[in-house]
Amino acid sequence: MSRQKSGARREQIVRMAASDGLANVEDLSARLGVTPSTIRRDLALLTAEGKLARTYGGALSLEPHPEASLRQRLGEAYDAKRAIAAWAVGQIVPGENVLLDGGSTTTALAQELTGFTNLSVTTTGLTVLDVLAEAENIEVIVLGGRLRIISQSFVGPVTEVSLERMSFDRAFMGADGVRVDRGINEKDLEQTRLKELMMGRADRVYVLAHGAKLGQGPFHAWAVMPPRWTLVTDDSAPAAEVRRFEDKGIEVVVVTPAEAPTN
């Protein structure tokens, strides 16, 4: 392979590591269409140049991955999140017991729920609670615990113990990233553990993630997915990433911002 192509490939490896957090040899080999030995040589060179830090089985980006606060994320991909929420609310049947994760897209879903009657909503998120606080015909239950300020949601053993005593018809989950091979990505290990427990208590699980989050994993904490779940995203999602999920038998719903209600 020419020096120019090798250089372009190494630049792509650095970008992928910055996006995903961790560059894995086998994954990079498959995605870039070269042998694992070629990837190992690339990683060795990039490590020597100070662009990556070598780990067992791959390399780690040296660029920091700060976690955005929920306040910052509320305004991101606003139309896509509204479209996703509009589809999600259509799945809920009056009389059901629904679980909402904390996050910006689940907050958009809570806004869609305010006109419901005969519904029970349990949540870990403060912004979801704020939206539903005056919804007189909705029973609202909060899974308390330790407040994680940056995500405005509760985590920890107190939250987990409360969850053990409940079950749900549907759970709607948020994510910092979602990959077909690893599941839901978050900054915090405690948060990923809680997400796994939440999904295990629901009959139907939906992951609400706008297109930019598909295939991404900027952090190193992962929630393992249940055997059956539905990914709900928008039409900005890369077609190749959508196919990755579908090829694994995961139901994928792709909505467009035009489907969001205007009021």
CSV table of C-alpha atoms in Angstrom, one decimal:
chain,number,residue,atom,x,y,z
A,1,MET,CA,0.0,0.0,0.0
A,2,SER,CA,1.3,3.5,-0.9
A,3,ARG,CA,2.6,5.8,1.8
A,4,GLN,CA,-0.2,8.2,1.1
A,5,LYS,CA,-2.9,5.5,1.6
A,6,SER,CA,-1.1,4.3,4.8
A,7,GLY,CA,-1.0,7.8,6.1
A,8,ALA,CA,-4.7,8.3,5.4
A,9,ARG,CA,-5.6,5.0,7.1
A,10,ARG,CA,-3.6,6.0,10.2
A,11,GLU,CA,-5.3,9.3,10.3
A,12,GLN,CA,-8.6,7.5,10.1
A,13,ILE,CA,-7.6,5.2,13.0
A,14,VAL,CA,-6.8,8.3,15.2
A,15,ARG,CA,-10.3,9.7,14.3
A,16,MET,CA,-12.0,6.5,15.1
A,17,ALA,CA,-10.2,6.1,18.4
A,18,ALA,CA,-11.2,9.7,19.3
A,19,SER,CA,-14.8,8.9,18.4
A,20,ASP,CA,-15.0,5.5,20.0
A,21,GLY,CA,-12.5,6.0,22.8
A,22,LEU,CA,-10.8,2.6,22.2
A,23,ALA,CA,-9.3,1.3,19.0
A,24,ASN,CA,-9.6,-2.5,18.9
A,25,VAL,CA,-7.4,-4.4,16.5
A,26,GLU,CA,-10.0,-6.8,15.2
A,27,ASP,CA,-12.7,-4.1,14.8
A,28,LEU,CA,-10.3,-1.8,13.0
A,29,SER,CA,-9.2,-4.6,10.7
A,30,ALA,CA,-12.8,-5.4,9.7
A,31,ARG,CA,-13.8,-1.7,9.3
A,32,LEU,CA,-10.8,-0.7,7.3
A,33,GLY,CA,-10.4,-3.8,5.2
A,34,VAL,CA,-6.8,-4.6,6.1
A,35,THR,CA,-5.1,-7.4,8.0
A,36,PRO,CA,-4.8,-7.4,11.8
A,37,SER,CA,-1.0,-7.4,11.4
A,38,THR,CA,-1.2,-4.2,9.3
A,39,ILE,CA,-3.4,-2.6,12.1
A,40,ARG,CA,-0.9,-3.6,14.7
A,41,ARG,CA,2.0,-2.0,12.8
A,42,ASP,CA,-0.2,1.2,12.4
A,43,LEU,CA,-0.9,1.2,16.1
A,44,ALA,CA,2.7,0.8,17.0
A,45,LEU,CA,3.7,3.7,14.8
A,46,LEU,CA,0.9,5.9,16.1
A,47,THR,CA,1.9,5.1,19.7
A,48,ALA,CA,5.5,5.9,18.9
A,49,GLU,CA,4.4,9.2,17.5
A,50,GLY,CA,2.4,10.0,20.7
A,51,LYS,CA,-1.0,10.0,18.9
A,52,LEU,CA,-2.4,6.9,20.7
A,53,ALA,CA,-1.7,5.0,23.9
A,54,ARG,CA,-1.2,1.2,23.4
A,55,THR,CA,-3.5,-1.2,25.3
A,56,TYR,CA,-4.0,-4.9,25.3
A,57,GLY,CA,-5.7,-5.8,22.0
A,58,GLY,CA,-5.7,-2.2,20.7
A,59,ALA,CA,-5.0,1.4,21.5
A,60,LEU,CA,-6.6,4.2,23.4
A,61,SER,CA,-7.1,7.8,22.2
A,62,LEU,CA,-5.1,10.4,24.1
A,63,GLU,CA,-7.8,13.0,23.5
A,64,PRO,CA,-10.0,13.7,26.5
A,65,HIS,CA,-13.7,12.8,26.2
A,66,PRO,CA,-15.6,15.2,28.5
A,67,GLU,CA,-19.1,14.2,29.2
A,68,ALA,CA,-21.6,16.8,28.1
A,69,SER,CA,-24.1,17.9,30.8
A,70,LEU,CA,-27.8,17.2,30.3
A,71,ARG,CA,-28.4,21.0,30.0
A,72,GLN,CA,-26.0,21.0,27.0
A,73,ARG,CA,-27.6,18.0,25.4
A,74,LEU,CA,-31.2,19.3,25.6
A,75,GLY,CA,-30.7,21.6,22.7
A,76,GLU,CA,-28.8,19.1,20.5
A,77,ALA,CA,-30.6,17.4,17.5
A,78,TYR,CA,-33.8,18.9,18.8
A,79,ASP,CA,-36.0,18.0,15.8
A,80,ALA,CA,-34.7,14.5,15.7
A,81,LYS,CA,-35.4,13.9,19.3
A,82,ARG,CA,-38.9,15.3,18.9
A,83,ALA,CA,-39.5,12.9,16.0
A,84,ILE,CA,-38.2,10.0,18.0
A,85,ALA,CA,-40.4,10.9,21.0
A,86,ALA,CA,-43.5,11.3,18.7
A,87,TRP,CA,-43.0,7.7,17.5
A,88,ALA,CA,-42.3,6.4,20.9
A,89,VAL,CA,-45.4,7.8,22.5
A,90,GLY,CA,-47.5,6.0,19.9
A,91,GLN,CA,-46.4,2.7,21.3
A,92,ILE,CA,-47.7,3.4,24.8
A,93,VAL,CA,-51.2,2.2,25.7
A,94,PRO,CA,-53.3,3.8,28.5
A,95,GLY,CA,-53.1,1.8,31.7
A,96,GLU,CA,-49.5,0.7,31.2
A,97,ASN,CA,-46.6,1.0,33.6
A,98,VAL,CA,-43.8,2.8,31.8
A,99,LEU,CA,-40.2,3.3,32.7
A,100,LEU,CA,-38.3,6.4,31.5
A,101,ASP,CA,-34.5,6.6,31.7
A,102,GLY,CA,-32.9,10.0,32.4
A,103,GLY,CA,-31.8,12.0,29.4
A,104,SER,CA,-32.7,14.6,26.8
A,105,THR,CA,-34.6,12.3,24.4
A,106,THR,CA,-36.6,10.7,27.2
A,107,THR,CA,-37.4,14.2,28.4
A,108,ALA,CA,-38.8,14.9,24.9
A,109,LEU,CA,-40.9,11.7,25.4
A,110,ALA,CA,-42.2,13.0,28.7
A,111,GLN,CA,-43.4,16.1,27.1
A,112,GLU,CA,-45.4,14.0,24.7
A,113,LEU,CA,-47.0,12.1,27.6
A,114,THR,CA,-48.5,15.1,29.4
A,115,GLY,CA,-51.9,14.6,27.7
A,116,PHE,CA,-52.2,11.0,28.7
A,117,THR,CA,-54.7,9.7,31.3
A,118,ASN,CA,-54.5,6.4,33.2
A,119,LEU,CA,-50.8,6.0,33.0
A,120,SER,CA,-48.0,5.2,35.5
A,121,VAL,CA,-44.5,6.6,34.7
A,122,THR,CA,-41.5,5.7,36.7
A,123,THR,CA,-38.2,7.5,36.1
A,124,THR,CA,-34.7,8.1,37.3
A,125,GLY,CA,-34.5,11.5,35.6
A,126,LEU,CA,-35.0,14.9,37.2
A,127,THR,CA,-36.0,16.6,33.9
A,128,VAL,CA,-38.6,13.9,33.2
A,129,LEU,CA,-40.0,14.5,36.7
A,130,ASP,CA,-40.1,18.3,36.1
A,131,VAL,CA,-42.1,17.8,32.9
A,132,LEU,CA,-44.6,15.4,34.5
A,133,ALA,CA,-44.8,17.1,37.9
A,134,GLU,CA,-48.2,18.8,37.1
A,135,ALA,CA,-49.7,16.0,34.9
A,136,GLU,CA,-52.6,15.3,37.1
A,137,ASN,CA,-53.8,12.1,35.4
A,138,ILE,CA,-50.4,10.4,35.4
A,139,GLU,CA,-49.0,8.6,38.4
A,140,VAL,CA,-45.4,9.5,38.7
A,141,ILE,CA,-42.8,7.4,40.6
A,142,VAL,CA,-39.2,8.5,41.1
A,143,LEU,CA,-36.5,5.9,41.7
A,144,GLY,CA,-34.4,7.9,44.2
A,145,GLY,CA,-30.8,7.4,45.1
A,146,ARG,CA,-27.6,9.4,44.6
A,147,LEU,CA,-28.1,12.3,42.3
A,148,ARG,CA,-25.6,12.3,39.4
A,149,ILE,CA,-25.4,16.1,38.8
A,150,ILE,CA,-24.1,16.1,35.2
A,151,SER,CA,-26.8,13.7,33.9
A,152,GLN,CA,-29.5,15.0,36.3
A,153,SER,CA,-30.5,11.4,37.2
A,154,PHE,CA,-30.4,9.1,40.1
A,155,VAL,CA,-28.0,6.1,40.4
A,156,GLY,CA,-26.6,3.8,43.0
A,157,PRO,CA,-27.8,1.0,45.4
A,158,VAL,CA,-30.8,2.9,46.7
A,159,THR,CA,-32.1,3.3,43.1
A,160,GLU,CA,-31.3,-0.4,42.3
A,161,VAL,CA,-33.2,-1.7,45.4
A,162,SER,CA,-36.3,0.3,44.6
A,163,LEU,CA,-36.2,-1.0,41.0
A,164,GLU,CA,-36.1,-4.7,42.2
A,165,ARG,CA,-39.7,-4.3,43.5
A,166,MET,CA,-41.2,-3.2,40.2
A,167,SER,CA,-41.9,-4.3,36.7
A,168,PHE,CA,-42.8,-2.4,33.6
A,169,ASP,CA,-44.7,-2.9,30.3
A,170,ARG,CA,-42.1,-0.7,28.4
A,171,ALA,CA,-38.8,0.9,29.2
A,172,PHE,CA,-37.4,3.8,27.1
A,173,MET,CA,-33.7,4.2,27.4
A,174,GLY,CA,-31.2,7.0,26.5
A,175,ALA,CA,-27.6,6.5,25.5
A,176,ASP,CA,-24.4,8.5,25.0
A,177,GLY,CA,-23.6,6.0,22.2
A,178,VAL,CA,-24.9,2.6,21.0
A,179,ARG,CA,-23.1,-0.1,19.2
A,180,VAL,CA,-24.4,-3.4,17.9
A,181,ASP,CA,-21.4,-5.3,19.4
A,182,ARG,CA,-21.3,-3.7,22.8
A,183,GLY,CA,-24.7,-2.1,23.6
A,184,ILE,CA,-25.3,1.2,25.3
A,185,ASN,CA,-22.3,3.4,26.1
A,186,GLU,CA,-22.1,5.8,29.0
A,187,LYS,CA,-19.4,7.6,31.0
A,188,ASP,CA,-20.3,6.1,34.3
A,189,LEU,CA,-20.1,2.4,35.2
A,190,GLU,CA,-22.8,2.8,37.9
A,191,GLN,CA,-25.1,4.2,35.3
A,192,THR,CA,-24.6,1.4,32.9
A,193,ARG,CA,-25.3,-1.2,35.6
A,194,LEU,CA,-28.5,0.6,36.4
A,195,LYS,CA,-29.5,0.6,32.7
A,196,GLU,CA,-29.0,-3.1,32.5
A,197,LEU,CA,-31.2,-3.6,35.6
A,198,MET,CA,-33.9,-1.3,34.2
A,199,MET,CA,-34.0,-3.1,30.9
A,200,GLY,CA,-34.3,-6.4,32.7
A,201,ARG,CA,-37.5,-5.3,34.5
A,202,ALA,CA,-39.4,-4.4,31.3
A,203,ASP,CA,-41.4,-6.5,28.8
A,204,ARG,CA,-40.4,-4.3,25.9
A,205,VAL,CA,-37.2,-2.2,25.7
A,206,TYR,CA,-36.6,0.8,23.3
A,207,VAL,CA,-33.3,2.6,23.0
A,208,LEU,CA,-33.9,6.2,21.8
A,209,ALA,CA,-30.8,7.5,20.1
A,210,HIS,CA,-30.5,10.1,17.3
A,211,GLY,CA,-28.4,9.2,14.3
A,212,ALA,CA,-25.1,10.7,15.5
A,213,LYS,CA,-25.0,8.2,18.4
A,214,LEU,CA,-25.1,5.0,16.3
A,215,GLY,CA,-21.7,3.2,16.2
A,216,GLN,CA,-20.3,5.6,18.8
A,217,GLY,CA,-18.6,4.7,22.1
A,218,PRO,CA,-16.7,7.7,23.4
A,219,PHE,CA,-16.5,6.2,26.9
A,220,HIS,CA,-15.6,2.9,28.4
A,221,ALA,CA,-18.7,1.8,30.3
A,222,TRP,CA,-21.2,-0.4,28.5
A,223,ALA,CA,-24.7,-1.8,29.3
A,224,VAL,CA,-25.3,-5.2,27.9
A,225,MET,CA,-28.6,-5.4,25.9
A,226,PRO,CA,-31.4,-7.9,26.5
A,227,PRO,CA,-32.1,-10.6,23.9
A,228,ARG,CA,-34.8,-8.5,22.2
A,229,TRP,CA,-35.0,-4.7,22.0
A,230,THR,CA,-35.8,-1.9,19.5
A,231,LEU,CA,-33.5,0.9,18.4
A,232,VAL,CA,-35.4,4.1,17.5
A,233,THR,CA,-33.3,6.6,15.6
A,234,ASP,CA,-33.7,9.3,12.9
A,235,ASP,CA,-32.9,9.5,9.2
A,236,SER,CA,-29.5,11.1,9.8
A,237,ALA,CA,-28.3,7.7,11.0
A,238,PRO,CA,-25.6,6.2,8.7
A,239,ALA,CA,-27.2,3.5,6.5
A,240,ALA,CA,-24.3,1.2,7.2
A,241,GLU,CA,-24.8,1.4,10.9
A,242,VAL,CA,-28.5,0.8,10.6
A,243,ARG,CA,-27.7,-2.4,8.6
A,244,ARG,CA,-25.3,-3.5,11.3
A,245,PHE,CA,-28.1,-3.6,13.8
A,246,GLU,CA,-30.6,-5.1,11.4
A,247,ASP,CA,-28.1,-7.9,10.4
A,248,LYS,CA,-28.0,-8.9,14.0
A,249,GLY,CA,-31.8,-9.3,14.2
A,250,ILE,CA,-32.4,-6.0,16.1
A,251,GLU,CA,-35.5,-4.1,15.2
A,252,VAL,CA,-34.7,-0.6,13.9
A,253,VAL,CA,-37.2,2.2,13.5
A,254,VAL,CA,-36.0,5.2,11.5
A,255,VAL,CA,-38.1,8.3,11.8
A,256,THR,CA,-37.8,11.7,10.2
A,257,PRO,CA,-38.1,15.1,11.8
A,258,ALA,CA,-41.1,15.8,9.5
A,259,GLU,CA,-43.0,13.2,11.5
A,260,ALA,CA,-42.7,15.3,14.7
A,261,PRO,CA,-45.9,17.1,15.5
A,262,THR,CA,-46.0,20.9,15.0
A,263,ASN,CA,-47.8,22.9,17.6
